[in-house]
Tab-separated table of C-alpha atoms in Angstrom:
chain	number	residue	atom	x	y	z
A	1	UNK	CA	0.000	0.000	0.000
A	2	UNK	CA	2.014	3.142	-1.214
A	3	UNK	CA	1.370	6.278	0.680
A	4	UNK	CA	-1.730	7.925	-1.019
A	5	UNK	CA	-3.614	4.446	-0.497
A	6	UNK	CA	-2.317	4.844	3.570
A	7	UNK	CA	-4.119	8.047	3.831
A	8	UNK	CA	-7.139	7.695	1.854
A	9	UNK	CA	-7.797	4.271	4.158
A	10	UNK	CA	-6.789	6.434	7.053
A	11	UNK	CA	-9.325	9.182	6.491
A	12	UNK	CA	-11.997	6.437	5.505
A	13	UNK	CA	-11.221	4.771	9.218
A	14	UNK	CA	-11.679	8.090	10.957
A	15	UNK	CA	-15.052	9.086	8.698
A	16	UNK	CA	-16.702	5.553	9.769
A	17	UNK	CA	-15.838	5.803	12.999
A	18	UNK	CA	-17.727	9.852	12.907
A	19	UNK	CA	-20.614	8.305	10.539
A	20	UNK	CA	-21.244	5.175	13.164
A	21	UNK	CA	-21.368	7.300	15.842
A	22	UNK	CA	-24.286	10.386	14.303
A	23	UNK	CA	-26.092	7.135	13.438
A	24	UNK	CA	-26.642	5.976	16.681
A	25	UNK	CA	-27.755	9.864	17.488
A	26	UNK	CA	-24.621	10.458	20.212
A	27	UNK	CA	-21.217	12.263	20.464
A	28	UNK	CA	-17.783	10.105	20.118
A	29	UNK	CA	-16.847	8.714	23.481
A	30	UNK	CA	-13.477	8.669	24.208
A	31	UNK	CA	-12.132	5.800	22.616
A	32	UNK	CA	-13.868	6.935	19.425
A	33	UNK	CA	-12.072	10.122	19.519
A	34	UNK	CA	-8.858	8.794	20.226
A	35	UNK	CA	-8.979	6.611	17.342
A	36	UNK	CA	-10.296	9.272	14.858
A	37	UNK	CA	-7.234	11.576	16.495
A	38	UNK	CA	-5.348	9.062	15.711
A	39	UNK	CA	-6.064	8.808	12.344
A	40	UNK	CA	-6.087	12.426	11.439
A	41	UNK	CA	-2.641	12.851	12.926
A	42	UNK	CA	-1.821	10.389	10.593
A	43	UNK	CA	-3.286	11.753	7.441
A	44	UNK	CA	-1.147	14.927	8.449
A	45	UNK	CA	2.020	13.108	8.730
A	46	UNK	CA	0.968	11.212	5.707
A	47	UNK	CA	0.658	14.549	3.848
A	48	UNK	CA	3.777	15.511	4.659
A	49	UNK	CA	5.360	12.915	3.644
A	50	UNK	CA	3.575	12.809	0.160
A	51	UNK	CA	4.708	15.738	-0.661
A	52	UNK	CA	8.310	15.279	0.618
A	53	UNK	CA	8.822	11.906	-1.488
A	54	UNK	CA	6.774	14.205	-4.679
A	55	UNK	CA	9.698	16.747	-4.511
A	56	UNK	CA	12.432	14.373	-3.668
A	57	UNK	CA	11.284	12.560	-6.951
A	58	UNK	CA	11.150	15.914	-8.978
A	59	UNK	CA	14.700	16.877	-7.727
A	60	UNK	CA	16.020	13.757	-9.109
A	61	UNK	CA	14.032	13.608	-12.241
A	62	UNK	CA	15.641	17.048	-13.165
A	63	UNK	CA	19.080	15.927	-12.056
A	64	UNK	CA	18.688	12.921	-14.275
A	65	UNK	CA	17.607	14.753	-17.412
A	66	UNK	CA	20.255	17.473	-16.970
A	67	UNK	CA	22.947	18.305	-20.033
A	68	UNK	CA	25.346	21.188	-20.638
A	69	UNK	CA	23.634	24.230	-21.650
A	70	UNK	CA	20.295	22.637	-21.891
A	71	UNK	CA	17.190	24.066	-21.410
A	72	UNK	CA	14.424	21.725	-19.485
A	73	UNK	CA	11.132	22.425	-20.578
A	74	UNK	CA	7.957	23.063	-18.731
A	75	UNK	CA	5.661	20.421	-17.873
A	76	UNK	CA	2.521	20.054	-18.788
A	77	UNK	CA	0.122	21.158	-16.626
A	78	UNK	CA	2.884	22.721	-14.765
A	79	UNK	CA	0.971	25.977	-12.601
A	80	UNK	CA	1.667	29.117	-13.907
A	81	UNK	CA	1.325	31.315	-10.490
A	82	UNK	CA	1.854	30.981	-7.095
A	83	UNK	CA	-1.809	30.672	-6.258
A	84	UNK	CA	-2.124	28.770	-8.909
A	85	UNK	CA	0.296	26.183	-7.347
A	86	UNK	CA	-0.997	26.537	-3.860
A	87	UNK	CA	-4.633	25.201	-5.455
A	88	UNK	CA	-3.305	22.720	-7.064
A	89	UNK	CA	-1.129	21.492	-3.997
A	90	UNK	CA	-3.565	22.040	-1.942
A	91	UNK	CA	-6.877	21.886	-2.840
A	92	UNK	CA	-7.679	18.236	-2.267
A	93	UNK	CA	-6.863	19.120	1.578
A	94	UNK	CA	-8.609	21.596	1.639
A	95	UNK	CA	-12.046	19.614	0.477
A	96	UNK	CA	-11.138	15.922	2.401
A	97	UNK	CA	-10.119	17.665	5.920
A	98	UNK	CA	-12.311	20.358	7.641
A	99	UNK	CA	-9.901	21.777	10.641
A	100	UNK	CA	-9.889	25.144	12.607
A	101	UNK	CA	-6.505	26.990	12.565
A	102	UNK	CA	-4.532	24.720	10.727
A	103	UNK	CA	-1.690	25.811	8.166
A	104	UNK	CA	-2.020	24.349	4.480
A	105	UNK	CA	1.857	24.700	2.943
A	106	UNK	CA	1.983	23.773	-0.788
A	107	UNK	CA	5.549	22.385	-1.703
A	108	UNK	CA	8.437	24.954	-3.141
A	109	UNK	CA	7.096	26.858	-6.320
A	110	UNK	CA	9.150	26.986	-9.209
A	111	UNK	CA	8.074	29.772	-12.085
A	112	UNK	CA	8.312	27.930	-15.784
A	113	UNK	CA	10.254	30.742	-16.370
A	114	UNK	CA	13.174	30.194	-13.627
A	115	UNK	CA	16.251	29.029	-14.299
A	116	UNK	CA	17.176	25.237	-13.707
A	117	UNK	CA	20.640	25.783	-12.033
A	118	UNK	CA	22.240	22.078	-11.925
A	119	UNK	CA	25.002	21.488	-8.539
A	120	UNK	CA	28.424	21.152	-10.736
A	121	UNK	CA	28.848	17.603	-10.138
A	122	UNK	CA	32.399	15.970	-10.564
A	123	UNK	CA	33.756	12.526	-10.643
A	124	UNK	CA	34.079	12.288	-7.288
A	125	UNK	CA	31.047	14.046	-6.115
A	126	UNK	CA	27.550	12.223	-4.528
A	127	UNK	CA	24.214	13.642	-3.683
A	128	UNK	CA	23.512	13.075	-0.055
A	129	UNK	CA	20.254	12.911	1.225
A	130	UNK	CA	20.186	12.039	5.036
A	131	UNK	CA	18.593	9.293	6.548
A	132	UNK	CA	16.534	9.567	9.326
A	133	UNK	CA	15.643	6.577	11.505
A	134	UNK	CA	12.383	7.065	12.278
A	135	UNK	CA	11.887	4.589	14.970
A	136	UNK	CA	10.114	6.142	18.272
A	137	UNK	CA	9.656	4.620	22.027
A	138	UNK	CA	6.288	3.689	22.270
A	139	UNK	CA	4.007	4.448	25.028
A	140	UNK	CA	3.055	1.317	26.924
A	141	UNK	CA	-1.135	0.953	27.094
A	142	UNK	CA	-2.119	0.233	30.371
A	143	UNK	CA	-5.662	0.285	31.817
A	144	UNK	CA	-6.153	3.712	33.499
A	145	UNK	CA	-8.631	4.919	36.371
A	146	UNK	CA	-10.803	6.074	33.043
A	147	UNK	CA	-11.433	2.746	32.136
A	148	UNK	CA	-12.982	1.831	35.367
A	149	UNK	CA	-15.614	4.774	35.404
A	150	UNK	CA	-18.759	4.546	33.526
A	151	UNK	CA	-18.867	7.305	31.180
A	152	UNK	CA	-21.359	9.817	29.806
A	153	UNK	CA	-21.936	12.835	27.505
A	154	UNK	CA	-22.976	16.180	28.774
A	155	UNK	CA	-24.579	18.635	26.810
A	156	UNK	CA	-23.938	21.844	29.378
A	157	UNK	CA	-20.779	23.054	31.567
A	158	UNK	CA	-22.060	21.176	34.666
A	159	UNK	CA	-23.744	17.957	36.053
A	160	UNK	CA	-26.837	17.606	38.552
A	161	UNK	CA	-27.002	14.561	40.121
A	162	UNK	CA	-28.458	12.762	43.651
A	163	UNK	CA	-26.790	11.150	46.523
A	164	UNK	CA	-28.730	8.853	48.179
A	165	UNK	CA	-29.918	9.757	51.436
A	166	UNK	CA	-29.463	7.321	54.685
A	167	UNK	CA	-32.539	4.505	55.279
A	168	UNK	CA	-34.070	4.725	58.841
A	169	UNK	CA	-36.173	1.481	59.145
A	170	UNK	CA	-36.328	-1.736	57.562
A	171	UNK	CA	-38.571	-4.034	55.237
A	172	UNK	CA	-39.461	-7.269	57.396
A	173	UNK	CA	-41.970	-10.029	57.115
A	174	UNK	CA	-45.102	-9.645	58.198
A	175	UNK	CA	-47.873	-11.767	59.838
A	176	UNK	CA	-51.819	-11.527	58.886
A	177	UNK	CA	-52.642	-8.833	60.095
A	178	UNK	CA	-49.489	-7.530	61.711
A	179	UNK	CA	-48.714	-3.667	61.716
A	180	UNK	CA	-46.238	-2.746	59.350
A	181	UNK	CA	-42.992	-1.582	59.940
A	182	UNK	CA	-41.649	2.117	58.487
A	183	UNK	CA	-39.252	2.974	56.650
A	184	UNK	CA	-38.020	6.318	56.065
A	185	UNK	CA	-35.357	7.802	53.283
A	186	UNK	CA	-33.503	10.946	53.641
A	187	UNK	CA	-34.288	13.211	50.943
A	188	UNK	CA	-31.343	12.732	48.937
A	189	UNK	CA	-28.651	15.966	48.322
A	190	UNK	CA	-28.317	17.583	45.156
A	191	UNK	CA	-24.878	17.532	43.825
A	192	UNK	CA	-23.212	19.989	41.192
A	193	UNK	CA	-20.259	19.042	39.768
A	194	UNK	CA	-18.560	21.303	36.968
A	195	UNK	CA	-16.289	20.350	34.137
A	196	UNK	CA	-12.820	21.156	34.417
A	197	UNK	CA	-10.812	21.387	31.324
A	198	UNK	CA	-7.290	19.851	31.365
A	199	UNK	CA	-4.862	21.103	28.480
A	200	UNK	CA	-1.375	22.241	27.816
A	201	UNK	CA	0.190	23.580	24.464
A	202	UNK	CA	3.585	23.546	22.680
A	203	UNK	CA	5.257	24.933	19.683
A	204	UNK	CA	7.125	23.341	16.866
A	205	UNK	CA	8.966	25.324	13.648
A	206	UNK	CA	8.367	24.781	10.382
A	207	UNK	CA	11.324	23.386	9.668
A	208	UNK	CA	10.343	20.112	11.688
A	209	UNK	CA	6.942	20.231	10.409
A	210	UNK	CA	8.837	20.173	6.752
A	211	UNK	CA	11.962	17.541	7.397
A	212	UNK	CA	10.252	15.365	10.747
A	213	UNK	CA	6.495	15.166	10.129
A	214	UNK	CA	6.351	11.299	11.888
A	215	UNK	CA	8.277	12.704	14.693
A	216	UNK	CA	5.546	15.466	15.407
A	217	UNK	CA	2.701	13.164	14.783
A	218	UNK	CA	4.606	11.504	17.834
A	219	UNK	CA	4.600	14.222	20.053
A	220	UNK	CA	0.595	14.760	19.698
A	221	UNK	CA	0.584	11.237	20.576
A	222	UNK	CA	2.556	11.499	23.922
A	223	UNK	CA	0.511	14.847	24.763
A	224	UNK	CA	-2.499	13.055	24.734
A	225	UNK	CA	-0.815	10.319	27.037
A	226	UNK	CA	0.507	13.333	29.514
A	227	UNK	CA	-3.075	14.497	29.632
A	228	UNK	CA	-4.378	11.636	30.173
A	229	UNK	CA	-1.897	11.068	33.447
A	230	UNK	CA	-2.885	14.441	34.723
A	231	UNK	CA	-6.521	13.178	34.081
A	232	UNK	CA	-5.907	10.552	36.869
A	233	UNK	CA	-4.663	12.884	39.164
A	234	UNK	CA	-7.578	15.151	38.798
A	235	UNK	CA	-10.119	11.693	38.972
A	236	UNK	CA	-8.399	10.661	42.320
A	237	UNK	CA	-6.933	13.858	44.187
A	238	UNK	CA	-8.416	16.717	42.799
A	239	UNK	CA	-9.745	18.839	45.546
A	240	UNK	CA	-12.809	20.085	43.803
A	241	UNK	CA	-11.978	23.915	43.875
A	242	UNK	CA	-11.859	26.001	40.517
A	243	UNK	CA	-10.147	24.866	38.143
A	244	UNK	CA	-9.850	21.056	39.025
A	245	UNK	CA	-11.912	18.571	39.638
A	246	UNK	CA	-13.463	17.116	43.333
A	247	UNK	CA	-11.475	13.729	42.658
A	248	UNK	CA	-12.936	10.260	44.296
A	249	UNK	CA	-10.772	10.321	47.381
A	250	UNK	CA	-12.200	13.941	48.342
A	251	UNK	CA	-15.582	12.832	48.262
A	252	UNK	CA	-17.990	12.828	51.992
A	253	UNK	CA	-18.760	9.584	52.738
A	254	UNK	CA	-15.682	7.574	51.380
A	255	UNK	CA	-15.461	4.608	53.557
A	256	UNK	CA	-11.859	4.010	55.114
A	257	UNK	CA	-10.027	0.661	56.188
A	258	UNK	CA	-6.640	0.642	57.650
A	259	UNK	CA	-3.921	-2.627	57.985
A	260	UNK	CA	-2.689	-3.539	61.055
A	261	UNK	CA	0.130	-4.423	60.281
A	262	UNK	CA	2.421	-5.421	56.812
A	263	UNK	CA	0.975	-9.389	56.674
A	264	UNK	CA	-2.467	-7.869	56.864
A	265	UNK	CA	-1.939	-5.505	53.884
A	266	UNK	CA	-3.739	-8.147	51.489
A	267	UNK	CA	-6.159	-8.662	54.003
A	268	UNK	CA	-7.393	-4.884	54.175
A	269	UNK	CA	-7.995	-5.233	50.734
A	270	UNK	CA	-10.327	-8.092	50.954
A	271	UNK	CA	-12.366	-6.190	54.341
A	272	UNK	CA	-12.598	-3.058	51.381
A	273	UNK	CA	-14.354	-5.252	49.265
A	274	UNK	CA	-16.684	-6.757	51.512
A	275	UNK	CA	-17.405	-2.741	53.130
A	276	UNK	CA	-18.429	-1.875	49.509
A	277	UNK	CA	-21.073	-4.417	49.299
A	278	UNK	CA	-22.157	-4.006	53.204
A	279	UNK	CA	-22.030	-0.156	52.909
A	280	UNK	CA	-23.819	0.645	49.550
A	281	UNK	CA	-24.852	-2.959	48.768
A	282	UNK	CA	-23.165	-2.751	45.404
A	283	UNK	CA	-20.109	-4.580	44.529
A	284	UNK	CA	-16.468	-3.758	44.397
A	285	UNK	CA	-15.589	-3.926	40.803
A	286	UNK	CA	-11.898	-2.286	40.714
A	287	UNK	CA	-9.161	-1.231	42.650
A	288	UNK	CA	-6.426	1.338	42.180
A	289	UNK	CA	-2.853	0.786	43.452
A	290	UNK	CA	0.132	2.421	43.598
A	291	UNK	CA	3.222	0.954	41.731
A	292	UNK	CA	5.323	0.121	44.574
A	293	UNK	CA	2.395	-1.197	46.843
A	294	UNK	CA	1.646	-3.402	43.852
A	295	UNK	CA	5.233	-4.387	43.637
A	296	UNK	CA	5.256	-5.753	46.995
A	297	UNK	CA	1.743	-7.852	47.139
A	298	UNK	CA	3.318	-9.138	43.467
A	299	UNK	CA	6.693	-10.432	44.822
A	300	UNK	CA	4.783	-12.241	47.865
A	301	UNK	CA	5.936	-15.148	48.804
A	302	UNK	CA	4.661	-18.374	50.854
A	303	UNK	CA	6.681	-20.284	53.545
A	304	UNK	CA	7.870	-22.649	50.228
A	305	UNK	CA	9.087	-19.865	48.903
A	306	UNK	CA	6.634	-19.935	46.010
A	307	UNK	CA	5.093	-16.474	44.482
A	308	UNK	CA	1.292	-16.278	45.815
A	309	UNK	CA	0.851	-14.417	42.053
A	310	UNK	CA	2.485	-16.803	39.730
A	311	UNK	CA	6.203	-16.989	39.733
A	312	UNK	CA	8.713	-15.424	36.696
A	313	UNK	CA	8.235	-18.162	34.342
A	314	UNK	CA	4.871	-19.603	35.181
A	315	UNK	CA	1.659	-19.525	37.231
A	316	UNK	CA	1.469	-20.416	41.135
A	317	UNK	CA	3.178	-23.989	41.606
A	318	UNK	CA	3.533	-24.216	37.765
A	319	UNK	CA	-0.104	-24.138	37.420
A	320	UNK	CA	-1.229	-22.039	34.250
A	321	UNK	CA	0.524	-19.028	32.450
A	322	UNK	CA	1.927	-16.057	33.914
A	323	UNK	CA	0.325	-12.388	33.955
A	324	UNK	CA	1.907	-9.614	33.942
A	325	UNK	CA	-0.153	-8.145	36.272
A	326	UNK	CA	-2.778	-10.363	37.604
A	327	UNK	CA	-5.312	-8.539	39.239
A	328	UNK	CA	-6.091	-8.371	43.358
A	329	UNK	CA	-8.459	-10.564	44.569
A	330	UNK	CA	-10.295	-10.925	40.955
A	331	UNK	CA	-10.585	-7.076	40.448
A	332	UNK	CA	-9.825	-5.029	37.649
A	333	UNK	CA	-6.419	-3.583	38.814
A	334	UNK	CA	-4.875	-0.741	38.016
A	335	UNK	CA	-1.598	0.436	38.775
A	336	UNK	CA	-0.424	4.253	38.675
A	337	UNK	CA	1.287	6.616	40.440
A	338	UNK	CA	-1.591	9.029	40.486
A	339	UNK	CA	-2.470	7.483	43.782
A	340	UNK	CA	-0.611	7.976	46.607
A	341	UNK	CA	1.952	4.803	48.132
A	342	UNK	CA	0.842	3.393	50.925
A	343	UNK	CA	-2.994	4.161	49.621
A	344	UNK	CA	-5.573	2.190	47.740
A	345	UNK	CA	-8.855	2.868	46.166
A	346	UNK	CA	-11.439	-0.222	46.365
A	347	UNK	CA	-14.728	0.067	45.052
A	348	UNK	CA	-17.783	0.190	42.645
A	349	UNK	CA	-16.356	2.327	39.760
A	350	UNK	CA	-18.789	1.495	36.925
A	351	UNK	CA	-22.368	1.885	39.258
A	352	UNK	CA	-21.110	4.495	41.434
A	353	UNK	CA	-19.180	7.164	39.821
A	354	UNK	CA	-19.680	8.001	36.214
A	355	UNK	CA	-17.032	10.285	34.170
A	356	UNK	CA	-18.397	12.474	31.910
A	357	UNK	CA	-16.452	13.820	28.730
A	358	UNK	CA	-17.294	17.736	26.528
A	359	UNK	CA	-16.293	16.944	22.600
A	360	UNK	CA	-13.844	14.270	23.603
A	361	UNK	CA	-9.878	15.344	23.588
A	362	UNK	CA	-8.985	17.116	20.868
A	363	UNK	CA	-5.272	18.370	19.292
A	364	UNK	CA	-5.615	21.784	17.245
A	365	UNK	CA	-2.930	23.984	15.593
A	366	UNK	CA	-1.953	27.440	14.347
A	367	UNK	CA	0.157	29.585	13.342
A	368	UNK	CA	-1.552	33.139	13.535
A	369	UNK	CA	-1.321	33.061	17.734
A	370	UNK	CA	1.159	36.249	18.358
A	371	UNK	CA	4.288	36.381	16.373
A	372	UNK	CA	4.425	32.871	15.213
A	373	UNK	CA	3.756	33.334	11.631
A	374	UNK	CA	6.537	35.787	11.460
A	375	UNK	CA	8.866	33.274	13.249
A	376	UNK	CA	7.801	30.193	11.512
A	377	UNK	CA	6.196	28.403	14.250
A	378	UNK	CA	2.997	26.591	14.925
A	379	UNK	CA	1.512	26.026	18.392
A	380	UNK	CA	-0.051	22.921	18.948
A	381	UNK	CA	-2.985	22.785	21.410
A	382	UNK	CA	-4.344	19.469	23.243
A	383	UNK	CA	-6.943	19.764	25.321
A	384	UNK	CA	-10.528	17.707	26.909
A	385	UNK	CA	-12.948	19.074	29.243
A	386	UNK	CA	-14.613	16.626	31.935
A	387	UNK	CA	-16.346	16.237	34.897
A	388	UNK	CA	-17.054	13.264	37.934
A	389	UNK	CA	-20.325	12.242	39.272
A	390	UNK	CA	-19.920	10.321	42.552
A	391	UNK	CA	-23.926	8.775	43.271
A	392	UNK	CA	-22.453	6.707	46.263
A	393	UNK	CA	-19.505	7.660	47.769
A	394	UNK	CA	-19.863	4.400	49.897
A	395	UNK	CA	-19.421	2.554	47.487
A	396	UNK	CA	-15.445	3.655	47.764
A	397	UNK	CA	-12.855	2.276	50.546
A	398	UNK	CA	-9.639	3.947	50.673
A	399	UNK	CA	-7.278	1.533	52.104
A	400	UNK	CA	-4.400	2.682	54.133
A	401	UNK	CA	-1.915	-0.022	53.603
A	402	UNK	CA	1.004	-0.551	56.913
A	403	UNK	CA	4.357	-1.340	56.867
A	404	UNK	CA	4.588	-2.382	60.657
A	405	UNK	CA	5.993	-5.786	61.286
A	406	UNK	CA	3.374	-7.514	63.012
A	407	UNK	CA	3.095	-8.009	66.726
């Protein structure tokens, strides 16, 4: 598949994913957007390099059909003006892609007038055209807090919701003609919770726009990855006053469970899950952890001196194959620094707390902000707007892990 066929299939990919989603008469959720992202970063950098490899070609073309003292002559079809050029470079861009602020730059113009001045080539002479590798550390895709929440769309700047109130009373059975018990519910509260928007911006010059288009197609790709770490901060510590987010371990009514000692860390973990169904009668579906907590429940060992997780070339006592990270006690785990060591976060993440998302995340450029045109520069933008509903914050256990040797 040569490089025109790569983007045409690229901007198909992104204009199904758009089309699926108006059919079924709702925004992209975030994994929709990050794939369409995706693929529009890499029609740019596709672009780019289309018209890199067209002028490579035409320098050596002209190289090749170069005499003494002979004139080359125009091609057909060649453009006669400047804006005539810029169309015809540019134009099918300009139709396929629809984007605010962004900078179309047609390849080098050469008059059919101008001069063809050949490099005097001798004997011993080469052209060299650089190599560059183009090979690029990869992010490593790991579940994040994100994945845990249930998600939603939101149509204004802020989000309504209900927390249950406290039940006084209780149901019981009841014998012919027996009075009947009451029951009485708090009214529940009225929450607001506002979106926050999380975004950053850098700038990159034209001249790496021109020579290293895969390497800033890159770049938008690890911004959305820094975002998206600053996103879990936000979802677990943010302290709810303007601009951030009230994250899930500020919350009133967060349940708490503490270790006794370093042998009983595992065990807290398991009393977290059982408060979650006892306190909000839902049930613990995830569990955040901190890297180095993780680390030590993962190198566990029994008095045999086998792993309790599965050793480093197979499962527990050579039974079955070996995870990576296996999760805690049959919950979806996962493991970040955005939480605290020596803290954990059990509880019902889907039911409970739902993350909403504004237009999805979203990577924009120009080059009109300040003096950048005149500098050759373009700012790149990346940015999402969000906000957390917690309906029951019982349905959360923050775990204080202990690294007391036991009594």
């Amino acid at each position: 598949m040569n490089l025109k066929e790569k983007r045409a299939a690229a901007l198909k990919a992104a204009q199904a994913i758009i089309d699926g989603s108006k059919a079924l008469g709702r925004d992209l959720n975030a994994e929709e957007s990050a794939a369409v992202e995706g693929h529009v970063t890499e029609v740019k950098a596709l672009d780019i390099q289309i018209a890199a490899a067209a002028k490579s070609a035409d320098l050596i073309e002209s190289i090749g059909g170069l005499a003494p003292e002979q004139d080359i002559p125009a091609a057909s079809g060649a453009a006669k003006s400047l804006g005539e050029h810029f169309i015809k470079s540019a134009g099918d861009r300009i139709k396929s892609i629809g984007e605010r602020g962004v900078t179309i730059v047609a390849p080098e113009f050469k008059a059919n007038t101008d001069t063809q001045v050949s490099p005097a080539l001798s004997t011993a002479s080469t052209l060299n055209i650089a190599q560059v590798d183009q090979t690029v550390i990869s992010l490593r895709k790991a579940p994040v807090i994100a994945d845990l929440l249930g998600t939603g769309t939101i149509s204004g700047s802020a989000i309504t919701y209900f927390v249950e109130g406290a039940r006084e009373g209780n149901i019981t059975a009841v014998a012919e003609g027996g009075q009947k018990p009451q029951i009485h519910y708090a009214e529940p509260v009225a929450v607001t919770d506002s979106l926050a928007k999380i975004a950053g911006w850098w700038d990159v010059t034209d001249e790496m726009l021109e020579d290293l288009g895969f390497l800033v197609s890159e770049i938008n790709r690890r911004a959305v990855y820094d975002l998206v770490k600053v996103e879990e901060q936000q979802l677990l510590n943010g302290n709810g006053t303007a601009p951030n987010l009230r994250g899930l371990l500020q919350r009133s009514g967060l349940q708490l469970e503490v270790a006794a000692n370093r042998t009983d860390n595992a065990d807290a973990l398991y009393r977290a899950i059982a408060k979650v169904d006892i306190g909000s009668d839902l049930a613990a579906d995830g569990l955040v952890i901190h890297p180095s907590d993780y680390q030590t429940l993962r190198l566990g060992k029994d008095s045999n001196g086998q792993y309790y997780g599965g050793g480093y070339f197979g499962g527990t006592y050579g039974n079955g194959g070996l995870e990576w990270q296996p999760p805690v006690w049959g919950l979806r785990t996962v493991v970040t620094s955005a939480i605290a060591a020596g803290t954990s976060l059990v509880g019902n993440y889907a039911q409970a707390a739902t993350l909403y998302r504004k237009g999805g995340v979203t990577v924009e450029s120009t080059n009109s902000d300040g003096n950048k045109f005149t500098t050759n520069k373009t700012t790149f933008r990346v940015e999402e707007r969000v906000a957390l509903a917690v309906r029951k914050p019982a349905a959360f256990v923050k775990v204080t892990f202990s690294a007391a040797a036991p009594a």
